[in-house]
Amino acid sequence: MGSLRVESFPLRPGAGLLLVAVLLGGEAAAQPPATRSIYCCDVGGQPICGDILPAACYGRAYRELSPSGVVRRTVPAPLTADELSRRAELERQRRAEEAERQRQQRLDQALLETYRSLDDLERRRDRELRDVERTLEALREREAALVERQRALIQDATRTDKSDVAASLERDIRTLDSEIVAQRGVLEAKTRERAAVLERFAEDRRRYLELTAEDGGMPSSR
């Protein structure tokens, strides 16, 4: 016997399953009760049912019922293009957040492995700052020496009456101008480096305290 379709036929509330059972009576004798299903969806507030999914139910949420009316499963309506787009965006955000969580976890582990204690962190900070300060002091001394040498040349240039000597001094003064500018650029870069060292160790210290507080205390010395 071919499959009987009951579709696109609005039913009064409460009459849907009864009519389906009557119309499918012949089918009931030919199919094992455990395998038979009725498919229903709601169209305009009315149930539309059939022994296969009615055409009116395409693109809609529908229910699969047993002949006795027990809902075996509920199938949601297919997602719209906007819903698919939103779901893809949420998944992208979830993956980005997970990647950031894993990145932070690796950074935290490296931080705890780098410093044995808070005192160890502060000793390393002070040592690195001392190295930067020594370099800064040497750069300042070099700058001061260049400026002093240029001042002396300028004074010599104002005292000489010989044009060839004055021209030579002028070239030396311009050369020193370039050296002083370059030296000040190096000095500024090293000053920024010092600020970066302070900022990095301040952040490391803050995060180290957070992690060790979460662990209930300071990590043991290695």
JSON list of C-alpha atoms in Angstrom, two decimals:
[
{"chain": "A", "resi": 1, "resn": "MET", "atom": "CA", "xyz": [0.00, 0.00, 0.00]},
{"chain": "A", "resi": 2, "resn": "GLY", "atom": "CA", "xyz": [1.41, 3.44, -0.88]},
{"chain": "A", "resi": 3, "resn": "SER", "atom": "CA", "xyz": [2.01, 6.05, 1.82]},
{"chain": "A", "resi": 4, "resn": "LEU", "atom": "CA", "xyz": [-0.99, 8.22, 2.59]},
{"chain": "A", "resi": 5, "resn": "ARG", "atom": "CA", "xyz": [-0.39, 11.96, 2.94]},
{"chain": "A", "resi": 6, "resn": "VAL", "atom": "CA", "xyz": [-2.50, 14.21, 5.07]},
{"chain": "A", "resi": 7, "resn": "GLU", "atom": "CA", "xyz": [-1.21, 17.69, 4.50]},
{"chain": "A", "resi": 8, "resn": "SER", "atom": "CA", "xyz": [-2.18, 21.31, 4.07]},
{"chain": "A", "resi": 9, "resn": "PHE", "atom": "CA", "xyz": [-5.43, 20.47, 5.82]},
{"chain": "A", "resi": 10, "resn": "PRO", "atom": "CA", "xyz": [-6.21, 22.68, 8.81]},
{"chain": "A", "resi": 11, "resn": "LEU", "atom": "CA", "xyz": [-7.71, 20.82, 11.72]},
{"chain": "A", "resi": 12, "resn": "ARG", "atom": "CA", "xyz": [-9.80, 22.02, 14.61]},
{"chain": "A", "resi": 13, "resn": "PRO", "atom": "CA", "xyz": [-7.92, 21.96, 17.89]},
{"chain": "A", "resi": 14, "resn": "GLY", "atom": "CA", "xyz": [-8.12, 18.49, 19.38]},
{"chain": "A", "resi": 15, "resn": "ALA", "atom": "CA", "xyz": [-9.36, 16.86, 16.14]},
{"chain": "A", "resi": 16, "resn": "GLY", "atom": "CA", "xyz": [-5.99, 16.55, 14.38]},
{"chain": "A", "resi": 17, "resn": "LEU", "atom": "CA", "xyz": [-4.79, 13.28, 15.83]},
{"chain": "A", "resi": 18, "resn": "LEU", "atom": "CA", "xyz": [-8.22, 11.67, 15.63]},
{"chain": "A", "resi": 19, "resn": "LEU", "atom": "CA", "xyz": [-8.57, 12.41, 11.92]},
{"chain": "A", "resi": 20, "resn": "VAL", "atom": "CA", "xyz": [-5.02, 11.30, 11.23]},
{"chain": "A", "resi": 21, "resn": "ALA", "atom": "CA", "xyz": [-5.63, 8.03, 13.08]},
{"chain": "A", "resi": 22, "resn": "VAL", "atom": "CA", "xyz": [-8.77, 7.38, 10.99]},
{"chain": "A", "resi": 23, "resn": "LEU", "atom": "CA", "xyz": [-7.12, 8.19, 7.69]},
{"chain": "A", "resi": 24, "resn": "LEU", "atom": "CA", "xyz": [-4.07, 6.14, 8.54]},
{"chain": "A", "resi": 25, "resn": "GLY", "atom": "CA", "xyz": [-6.09, 3.17, 9.72]},
{"chain": "A", "resi": 26, "resn": "GLY", "atom": "CA", "xyz": [-5.20, 1.13, 6.64]},
{"chain": "A", "resi": 27, "resn": "GLU", "atom": "CA", "xyz": [-1.55, 1.97, 7.04]},
{"chain": "A", "resi": 28, "resn": "ALA", "atom": "CA", "xyz": [-1.63, 0.92, 10.66]},
{"chain": "A", "resi": 29, "resn": "ALA", "atom": "CA", "xyz": [-2.28, -2.70, 9.70]},
{"chain": "A", "resi": 30, "resn": "ALA", "atom": "CA", "xyz": [0.63, -2.76, 7.27]},
{"chain": "A", "resi": 31, "resn": "GLN", "atom": "CA", "xyz": [3.33, -1.08, 9.42]},
{"chain": "A", "resi": 32, "resn": "PRO", "atom": "CA", "xyz": [4.76, -2.19, 12.78]},
{"chain": "A", "resi": 33, "resn": "PRO", "atom": "CA", "xyz": [3.32, 0.12, 15.46]},
{"chain": "A", "resi": 34, "resn": "ALA", "atom": "CA", "xyz": [6.75, 0.90, 16.87]},
{"chain": "A", "resi": 35, "resn": "THR", "atom": "CA", "xyz": [7.99, 2.33, 13.57]},
{"chain": "A", "resi": 36, "resn": "ARG", "atom": "CA", "xyz": [5.01, 4.43, 12.49]},
{"chain": "A", "resi": 37, "resn": "SER", "atom": "CA", "xyz": [5.23, 8.19, 12.96]},
{"chain": "A", "resi": 38, "resn": "ILE", "atom": "CA", "xyz": [2.99, 11.19, 12.40]},
{"chain": "A", "resi": 39, "resn": "TYR", "atom": "CA", "xyz": [4.54, 14.53, 11.48]},
{"chain": "A", "resi": 40, "resn": "CYS", "atom": "CA", "xyz": [2.82, 17.74, 12.50]},
{"chain": "A", "resi": 41, "resn": "CYS", "atom": "CA", "xyz": [3.55, 21.43, 12.31]},
{"chain": "A", "resi": 42, "resn": "ASP", "atom": "CA", "xyz": [1.49, 24.51, 13.09]},
{"chain": "A", "resi": 43, "resn": "VAL", "atom": "CA", "xyz": [0.41, 26.77, 10.25]},
{"chain": "A", "resi": 44, "resn": "GLY", "atom": "CA", "xyz": [-1.67, 29.82, 11.14]},
{"chain": "A", "resi": 45, "resn": "GLY", "atom": "CA", "xyz": [-2.35, 28.39, 14.57]},
{"chain": "A", "resi": 46, "resn": "GLN", "atom": "CA", "xyz": [-3.69, 25.10, 13.15]},
{"chain": "A", "resi": 47, "resn": "PRO", "atom": "CA", "xyz": [-1.88, 21.73, 13.12]},
{"chain": "A", "resi": 48, "resn": "ILE", "atom": "CA", "xyz": [-1.02, 20.22, 9.75]},
{"chain": "A", "resi": 49, "resn": "CYS", "atom": "CA", "xyz": [-0.18, 16.50, 9.97]},
{"chain": "A", "resi": 50, "resn": "GLY", "atom": "CA", "xyz": [0.76, 13.60, 7.75]},
{"chain": "A", "resi": 51, "resn": "ASP", "atom": "CA", "xyz": [2.41, 10.20, 7.76]},
{"chain": "A", "resi": 52, "resn": "ILE", "atom": "CA", "xyz": [5.28, 11.92, 5.94]},
{"chain": "A", "resi": 53, "resn": "LEU", "atom": "CA", "xyz": [6.30, 15.52, 6.48]},
{"chain": "A", "resi": 54, "resn": "PRO", "atom": "CA", "xyz": [3.62, 17.69, 4.80]},
{"chain": "A", "resi": 55, "resn": "ALA", "atom": "CA", "xyz": [4.83, 20.20, 2.24]},
{"chain": "A", "resi": 56, "resn": "ALA", "atom": "CA", "xyz": [3.33, 22.97, 4.35]},
{"chain": "A", "resi": 57, "resn": "CYS", "atom": "CA", "xyz": [5.78, 22.06, 7.10]},
{"chain": "A", "resi": 58, "resn": "TYR", "atom": "CA", "xyz": [8.88, 22.59, 4.98]},
{"chain": "A", "resi": 59, "resn": "GLY", "atom": "CA", "xyz": [10.99, 25.33, 6.51]},
{"chain": "A", "resi": 60, "resn": "ARG", "atom": "CA", "xyz": [9.02, 25.20, 9.78]},
{"chain": "A", "resi": 61, "resn": "ALA", "atom": "CA", "xyz": [9.49, 23.57, 13.14]},
{"chain": "A", "resi": 62, "resn": "TYR", "atom": "CA", "xyz": [7.65, 20.27, 13.34]},
{"chain": "A", "resi": 63, "resn": "ARG", "atom": "CA", "xyz": [6.92, 17.41, 15.72]},
{"chain": "A", "resi": 64, "resn": "GLU", "atom": "CA", "xyz": [7.27, 13.68, 15.22]},
{"chain": "A", "resi": 65, "resn": "LEU", "atom": "CA", "xyz": [4.56, 11.80, 17.12]},
{"chain": "A", "resi": 66, "resn": "SER", "atom": "CA", "xyz": [3.67, 8.20, 17.75]},
{"chain": "A", "resi": 67, "resn": "PRO", "atom": "CA", "xyz": [0.18, 7.00, 16.62]},
{"chain": "A", "resi": 68, "resn": "SER", "atom": "CA", "xyz": [-0.94, 7.46, 20.21]},
{"chain": "A", "resi": 69, "resn": "GLY", "atom": "CA", "xyz": [0.07, 11.12, 20.15]},
{"chain": "A", "resi": 70, "resn": "VAL", "atom": "CA", "xyz": [3.29, 10.92, 22.18]},
{"chain": "A", "resi": 71, "resn": "VAL", "atom": "CA", "xyz": [5.89, 13.40, 20.91]},
{"chain": "A", "resi": 72, "resn": "ARG", "atom": "CA", "xyz": [8.97, 11.45, 19.92]},
{"chain": "A", "resi": 73, "resn": "ARG", "atom": "CA", "xyz": [11.05, 14.45, 18.97]},
{"chain": "A", "resi": 74, "resn": "THR", "atom": "CA", "xyz": [10.75, 18.11, 18.09]},
{"chain": "A", "resi": 75, "resn": "VAL", "atom": "CA", "xyz": [12.70, 19.46, 15.14]},
{"chain": "A", "resi": 76, "resn": "PRO", "atom": "CA", "xyz": [13.35, 23.21, 15.18]},
{"chain": "A", "resi": 77, "resn": "ALA", "atom": "CA", "xyz": [12.87, 25.33, 12.08]},
{"chain": "A", "resi": 78, "resn": "PRO", "atom": "CA", "xyz": [15.98, 25.83, 9.92]},
{"chain": "A", "resi": 79, "resn": "LEU", "atom": "CA", "xyz": [18.01, 28.89, 10.82]},
{"chain": "A", "resi": 80, "resn": "THR", "atom": "CA", "xyz": [17.54, 32.00, 8.74]},
{"chain": "A", "resi": 81, "resn": "ALA", "atom": "CA", "xyz": [20.49, 33.69, 7.02]},
{"chain": "A", "resi": 82, "resn": "ASP", "atom": "CA", "xyz": [20.65, 36.28, 9.81]},
{"chain": "A", "resi": 83, "resn": "GLU", "atom": "CA", "xyz": [20.57, 33.58, 12.48]},
{"chain": "A", "resi": 84, "resn": "LEU", "atom": "CA", "xyz": [23.32, 31.65, 10.71]},
{"chain": "A", "resi": 85, "resn": "SER", "atom": "CA", "xyz": [25.37, 34.84, 10.53]},
{"chain": "A", "resi": 86, "resn": "ARG", "atom": "CA", "xyz": [24.85, 35.55, 14.25]},
{"chain": "A", "resi": 87, "resn": "ARG", "atom": "CA", "xyz": [25.75, 31.99, 15.16]},
{"chain": "A", "resi": 88, "resn": "ALA", "atom": "CA", "xyz": [28.94, 32.21, 13.08]},
{"chain": "A", "resi": 89, "resn": "GLU", "atom": "CA", "xyz": [29.86, 35.49, 14.78]},
{"chain": "A", "resi": 90, "resn": "LEU", "atom": "CA", "xyz": [29.26, 34.02, 18.23]},
{"chain": "A", "resi": 91, "resn": "GLU", "atom": "CA", "xyz": [31.42, 31.05, 17.35]},
{"chain": "A", "resi": 92, "resn": "ARG", "atom": "CA", "xyz": [34.17, 33.37, 16.10]},
{"chain": "A", "resi": 93, "resn": "GLN", "atom": "CA", "xyz": [34.01, 35.31, 19.38]},
{"chain": "A", "resi": 94, "resn": "ARG", "atom": "CA", "xyz": [34.09, 32.09, 21.39]},
{"chain": "A", "resi": 95, "resn": "ARG", "atom": "CA", "xyz": [37.17, 30.89, 19.57]},
{"chain": "A", "resi": 96, "resn": "ALA", "atom": "CA", "xyz": [38.90, 34.26, 19.96]},
{"chain": "A", "resi": 97, "resn": "GLU", "atom": "CA", "xyz": [38.16, 34.27, 23.69]},
{"chain": "A", "resi": 98, "resn": "GLU", "atom": "CA", "xyz": [39.43, 30.73, 24.05]},
{"chain": "A", "resi": 99, "resn": "ALA", "atom": "CA", "xyz": [42.63, 31.59, 22.16]},
{"chain": "A", "resi": 100, "resn": "GLU", "atom": "CA", "xyz": [43.14, 34.63, 24.42]},
{"chain": "A", "resi": 101, "resn": "ARG", "atom": "CA", "xyz": [42.51, 32.50, 27.51]},
{"chain": "A", "resi": 102, "resn": "GLN", "atom": "CA", "xyz": [45.12, 29.97, 26.42]},
{"chain": "A", "resi": 103, "resn": "ARG", "atom": "CA", "xyz": [47.59, 32.74, 25.56]},
{"chain": "A", "resi": 104, "resn": "GLN", "atom": "CA", "xyz": [47.17, 34.29, 29.01]},
{"chain": "A", "resi": 105, "resn": "GLN", "atom": "CA", "xyz": [47.55, 30.88, 30.61]},
{"chain": "A", "resi": 106, "resn": "ARG", "atom": "CA", "xyz": [50.90, 30.39, 28.84]},
{"chain": "A", "resi": 107, "resn": "LEU", "atom": "CA", "xyz": [52.06, 33.85, 29.90]},
{"chain": "A", "resi": 108, "resn": "ASP", "atom": "CA", "xyz": [51.06, 33.20, 33.50]},
{"chain": "A", "resi": 109, "resn": "GLN", "atom": "CA", "xyz": [52.90, 29.88, 33.55]},
{"chain": "A", "resi": 110, "resn": "ALA", "atom": "CA", "xyz": [56.02, 31.52, 32.12]},
{"chain": "A", "resi": 111, "resn": "LEU", "atom": "CA", "xyz": [55.80, 34.27, 34.74]},
{"chain": "A", "resi": 112, "resn": "LEU", "atom": "CA", "xyz": [55.63, 31.79, 37.61]},
{"chain": "A", "resi": 113, "resn": "GLU", "atom": "CA", "xyz": [58.54, 29.84, 36.16]},
{"chain": "A", "resi": 114, "resn": "THR", "atom": "CA", "xyz": [60.64, 32.99, 35.72]},
{"chain": "A", "resi": 115, "resn": "TYR", "atom": "CA", "xyz": [60.47, 34.32, 39.29]},
{"chain": "A", "resi": 116, "resn": "ARG", "atom": "CA", "xyz": [61.00, 32.21, 42.38]},
{"chain": "A", "resi": 117, "resn": "SER", "atom": "CA", "xyz": [59.44, 34.85, 44.62]},
{"chain": "A", "resi": 118, "resn": "LEU", "atom": "CA", "xyz": [58.38, 38.47, 44.75]},
{"chain": "A", "resi": 119, "resn": "ASP", "atom": "CA", "xyz": [61.82, 39.38, 46.12]},
{"chain": "A", "resi": 120, "resn": "ASP", "atom": "CA", "xyz": [63.40, 37.63, 43.14]},
{"chain": "A", "resi": 121, "resn": "LEU", "atom": "CA", "xyz": [61.26, 39.70, 40.77]},
{"chain": "A", "resi": 122, "resn": "GLU", "atom": "CA", "xyz": [62.20, 42.96, 42.46]},
{"chain": "A", "resi": 123, "resn": "ARG", "atom": "CA", "xyz": [65.92, 42.08, 42.50]},
{"chain": "A", "resi": 124, "resn": "ARG", "atom": "CA", "xyz": [65.82, 41.42, 38.76]},
{"chain": "A", "resi": 125, "resn": "ARG", "atom": "CA", "xyz": [63.99, 44.69, 38.18]},
{"chain": "A", "resi": 126, "resn": "ASP", "atom": "CA", "xyz": [66.57, 46.66, 40.18]},
{"chain": "A", "resi": 127, "resn": "ARG", "atom": "CA", "xyz": [69.46, 44.95, 38.40]},
{"chain": "A", "resi": 128, "resn": "GLU", "atom": "CA", "xyz": [68.04, 45.69, 34.97]},
{"chain": "A", "resi": 129, "resn": "LEU", "atom": "CA", "xyz": [67.35, 49.30, 35.93]},
{"chain": "A", "resi": 130, "resn": "ARG", "atom": "CA", "xyz": [70.93, 49.73, 37.17]},
{"chain": "A", "resi": 131, "resn": "ASP", "atom": "CA", "xyz": [72.24, 48.53, 33.81]},
{"chain": "A", "resi": 132, "resn": "VAL", "atom": "CA", "xyz": [70.01, 50.99, 31.96]},
{"chain": "A", "resi": 133, "resn": "GLU", "atom": "CA", "xyz": [70.98, 53.82, 34.32]},
{"chain": "A", "resi": 134, "resn": "ARG", "atom": "CA", "xyz": [74.70, 53.16, 33.75]},
{"chain": "A", "resi": 135, "resn": "THR", "atom": "CA", "xyz": [74.14, 53.36, 30.00]},
{"chain": "A", "resi": 136, "resn": "LEU", "atom": "CA", "xyz": [72.11, 56.57, 30.39]},
{"chain": "A", "resi": 137, "resn": "GLU", "atom": "CA", "xyz": [74.86, 58.15, 32.48]},
{"chain": "A", "resi": 138, "resn": "ALA", "atom": "CA", "xyz": [77.48, 57.31, 29.86]},
{"chain": "A", "resi": 139, "resn": "LEU", "atom": "CA", "xyz": [75.27, 58.76, 27.12]},
{"chain": "A", "resi": 140, "resn": "ARG", "atom": "CA", "xyz": [74.73, 61.97, 29.08]},
{"chain": "A", "resi": 141, "resn": "GLU", "atom": "CA", "xyz": [78.46, 62.34, 29.65]},
{"chain": "A", "resi": 142, "resn": "ARG", "atom": "CA", "xyz": [79.11, 61.79, 25.94]},
{"chain": "A", "resi": 143, "resn": "GLU", "atom": "CA", "xyz": [76.49, 64.41, 25.06]},
{"chain": "A", "resi": 144, "resn": "ALA", "atom": "CA", "xyz": [77.99, 66.91, 27.50]},
{"chain": "A", "resi": 145, "resn": "ALA", "atom": "CA", "xyz": [81.46, 66.34, 26.05]},
{"chain": "A", "resi": 146, "resn": "LEU", "atom": "CA", "xyz": [80.24, 66.95, 22.52]},
{"chain": "A", "resi": 147, "resn": "VAL", "atom": "CA", "xyz": [78.43, 70.15, 23.56]},
{"chain": "A", "resi": 148, "resn": "GLU", "atom": "CA", "xyz": [81.51, 71.40, 25.39]},
{"chain": "A", "resi": 149, "resn": "ARG", "atom": "CA", "xyz": [83.77, 70.65, 22.44]},
{"chain": "A", "resi": 150, "resn": "GLN", "atom": "CA", "xyz": [81.39, 72.48, 20.09]},
{"chain": "A", "resi": 151, "resn": "ARG", "atom": "CA", "xyz": [81.33, 75.50, 22.44]},
{"chain": "A", "resi": 152, "resn": "ALA", "atom": "CA", "xyz": [85.11, 75.64, 22.39]},
{"chain": "A", "resi": 153, "resn": "LEU", "atom": "CA", "xyz": [85.20, 75.50, 18.60]},
{"chain": "A", "resi": 154, "resn": "ILE", "atom": "CA", "xyz": [82.65, 78.29, 18.36]},
{"chain": "A", "resi": 155, "resn": "GLN", "atom": "CA", "xyz": [84.83, 80.44, 20.65]},
{"chain": "A", "resi": 156, "resn": "ASP", "atom": "CA", "xyz": [87.90, 79.67, 18.53]},
{"chain": "A", "resi": 157, "resn": "ALA", "atom": "CA", "xyz": [85.99, 80.61, 15.39]},
{"chain": "A", "resi": 158, "resn": "THR", "atom": "CA", "xyz": [85.07, 84.01, 16.83]},
{"chain": "A", "resi": 159, "resn": "ARG", "atom": "CA", "xyz": [88.71, 84.78, 17.75]},
{"chain": "A", "resi": 160, "resn": "THR", "atom": "CA", "xyz": [90.43, 83.89, 14.48]},
{"chain": "A", "resi": 161, "resn": "ASP", "atom": "CA", "xyz": [91.01, 86.31, 11.62]},
{"chain": "A", "resi": 162, "resn": "LYS", "atom": "CA", "xyz": [92.08, 83.67, 9.12]},
{"chain": "A", "resi": 163, "resn": "SER", "atom": "CA", "xyz": [89.32, 82.68, 6.72]},
{"chain": "A", "resi": 164, "resn": "ASP", "atom": "CA", "xyz": [90.71, 79.20, 6.07]},
{"chain": "A", "resi": 165, "resn": "VAL", "atom": "CA", "xyz": [90.86, 78.45, 9.80]},
{"chain": "A", "resi": 166, "resn": "ALA", "atom": "CA", "xyz": [87.35, 79.85, 10.31]},
{"chain": "A", "resi": 167, "resn": "ALA", "atom": "CA", "xyz": [86.02, 77.69, 7.48]},
{"chain": "A", "resi": 168, "resn": "SER", "atom": "CA", "xyz": [87.63, 74.58, 8.97]},
{"chain": "A", "resi": 169, "resn": "LEU", "atom": "CA", "xyz": [86.18, 75.35, 12.38]},
{"chain": "A", "resi": 170, "resn": "GLU", "atom": "CA", "xyz": [82.75, 75.89, 10.84]},
{"chain": "A", "resi": 171, "resn": "ARG", "atom": "CA", "xyz": [82.87, 72.44, 9.26]},
{"chain": "A", "resi": 172, "resn": "ASP", "atom": "CA", "xyz": [83.84, 70.90, 12.60]},
{"chain": "A", "resi": 173, "resn": "ILE", "atom": "CA", "xyz": [81.02, 72.75, 14.34]},
{"chain": "A", "resi": 174, "resn": "ARG", "atom": "CA", "xyz": [78.47, 71.45, 11.81]},
{"chain": "A", "resi": 175, "resn": "THR", "atom": "CA", "xyz": [79.83, 67.93, 12.22]},
{"chain": "A", "resi": 176, "resn": "LEU", "atom": "CA", "xyz": [79.42, 68.21, 15.97]},
{"chain": "A", "resi": 177, "resn": "ASP", "atom": "CA", "xyz": [75.87, 69.44, 15.45]},
{"chain": "A", "resi": 178, "resn": "SER", "atom": "CA", "xyz": [75.04, 66.15, 13.70]},
{"chain": "A", "resi": 179, "resn": "GLU", "atom": "CA", "xyz": [76.80, 64.10, 16.38]},
{"chain": "A", "resi": 180, "resn": "ILE", "atom": "CA", "xyz": [74.94, 65.90, 19.16]},
{"chain": "A", "resi": 181, "resn": "VAL", "atom": "CA", "xyz": [71.57, 65.33, 17.45]},
{"chain": "A", "resi": 182, "resn": "ALA", "atom": "CA", "xyz": [72.36, 61.63, 17.00]},
{"chain": "A", "resi": 183, "resn": "GLN", "atom": "CA", "xyz": [73.55, 61.32, 20.60]},
{"chain": "A", "resi": 184, "resn": "ARG", "atom": "CA", "xyz": [70.37, 62.92, 21.91]},
{"chain": "A", "resi": 185, "resn": "GLY", "atom": "CA", "xyz": [68.32, 60.47, 19.80]},
{"chain": "A", "resi": 186, "resn": "VAL", "atom": "CA", "xyz": [70.12, 57.54, 21.42]},
{"chain": "A", "resi": 187, "resn": "LEU", "atom": "CA", "xyz": [69.63, 59.11, 24.84]},
{"chain": "A", "resi": 188, "resn": "GLU", "atom": "CA", "xyz": [65.88, 59.52, 24.24]},
{"chain": "A", "resi": 189, "resn": "ALA", "atom": "CA", "xyz": [65.57, 55.91, 23.07]},
{"chain": "A", "resi": 190, "resn": "LYS", "atom": "CA", "xyz": [67.37, 54.65, 26.17]},
{"chain": "A", "resi": 191, "resn": "THR", "atom": "CA", "xyz": [65.13, 56.83, 28.36]},
{"chain": "A", "resi": 192, "resn": "ARG", "atom": "CA", "xyz": [62.07, 55.21, 26.73]},
{"chain": "A", "resi": 193, "resn": "GLU", "atom": "CA", "xyz": [63.64, 51.83, 27.36]},
{"chain": "A", "resi": 194, "resn": "ARG", "atom": "CA", "xyz": [63.96, 52.64, 31.07]},
{"chain": "A", "resi": 195, "resn": "ALA", "atom": "CA", "xyz": [60.27, 53.59, 31.20]},
{"chain": "A", "resi": 196, "resn": "ALA", "atom": "CA", "xyz": [59.37, 50.33, 29.42]},
{"chain": "A", "resi": 197, "resn": "VAL", "atom": "CA", "xyz": [61.39, 48.32, 31.95]},
{"chain": "A", "resi": 198, "resn": "LEU", "atom": "CA", "xyz": [59.54, 49.97, 34.82]},
{"chain": "A", "resi": 199, "resn": "GLU", "atom": "CA", "xyz": [56.18, 49.36, 33.15]},
{"chain": "A", "resi": 200, "resn": "ARG", "atom": "CA", "xyz": [56.96, 45.72, 32.35]},
{"chain": "A", "resi": 201, "resn": "PHE", "atom": "CA", "xyz": [58.10, 44.88, 35.86]},
{"chain": "A", "resi": 202, "resn": "ALA", "atom": "CA", "xyz": [55.14, 46.74, 37.38]},
{"chain": "A", "resi": 203, "resn": "GLU", "atom": "CA", "xyz": [52.76, 44.60, 35.29]},
{"chain": "A", "resi": 204, "resn": "ASP", "atom": "CA", "xyz": [54.70, 41.43, 36.10]},
{"chain": "A", "resi": 205, "resn": "ARG", "atom": "CA", "xyz": [54.55, 42.27, 39.80]},
{"chain": "A", "resi": 206, "resn": "ARG", "atom": "CA", "xyz": [50.80, 42.96, 39.68]},
{"chain": "A", "resi": 207, "resn": "ARG", "atom": "CA", "xyz": [50.04, 39.73, 37.86]},
{"chain": "A", "resi": 208, "resn": "TYR", "atom": "CA", "xyz": [52.45, 37.72, 40.01]},
{"chain": "A", "resi": 209, "resn": "LEU", "atom": "CA", "xyz": [50.66, 38.87, 43.15]},
{"chain": "A", "resi": 210, "resn": "GLU", "atom": "CA", "xyz": [47.30, 37.93, 41.61]},
{"chain": "A", "resi": 211, "resn": "LEU", "atom": "CA", "xyz": [48.45, 34.45, 40.64]},
{"chain": "A", "resi": 212, "resn": "THR", "atom": "CA", "xyz": [50.13, 33.66, 43.94]},
{"chain": "A", "resi": 213, "resn": "ALA", "atom": "CA", "xyz": [47.10, 34.95, 45.86]},
{"chain": "A", "resi": 214, "resn": "GLU", "atom": "CA", "xyz": [44.87, 32.63, 43.79]},
{"chain": "A", "resi": 215, "resn": "ASP", "atom": "CA", "xyz": [47.19, 29.73, 44.60]},
{"chain": "A", "resi": 216, "resn": "GLY", "atom": "CA", "xyz": [46.94, 30.52, 48.29]},
{"chain": "A", "resi": 217, "resn": "GLY", "atom": "CA", "xyz": [50.50, 31.69, 48.76]},
{"chain": "A", "resi": 218, "resn": "MET", "atom": "CA", "xyz": [53.89, 32.20, 47.23]},
{"chain": "A", "resi": 219, "resn": "PRO", "atom": "CA", "xyz": [55.37, 29.40, 45.11]},
{"chain": "A", "resi": 220, "resn": "SER", "atom": "CA", "xyz": [58.13, 27.39, 46.67]},
{"chain": "A", "resi": 221, "resn": "SER", "atom": "CA", "xyz": [61.73, 28.22, 45.74]},
{"chain": "A", "resi": 222, "resn": "ARG", "atom": "CA", "xyz": [63.29, 26.09, 43.05]}
]
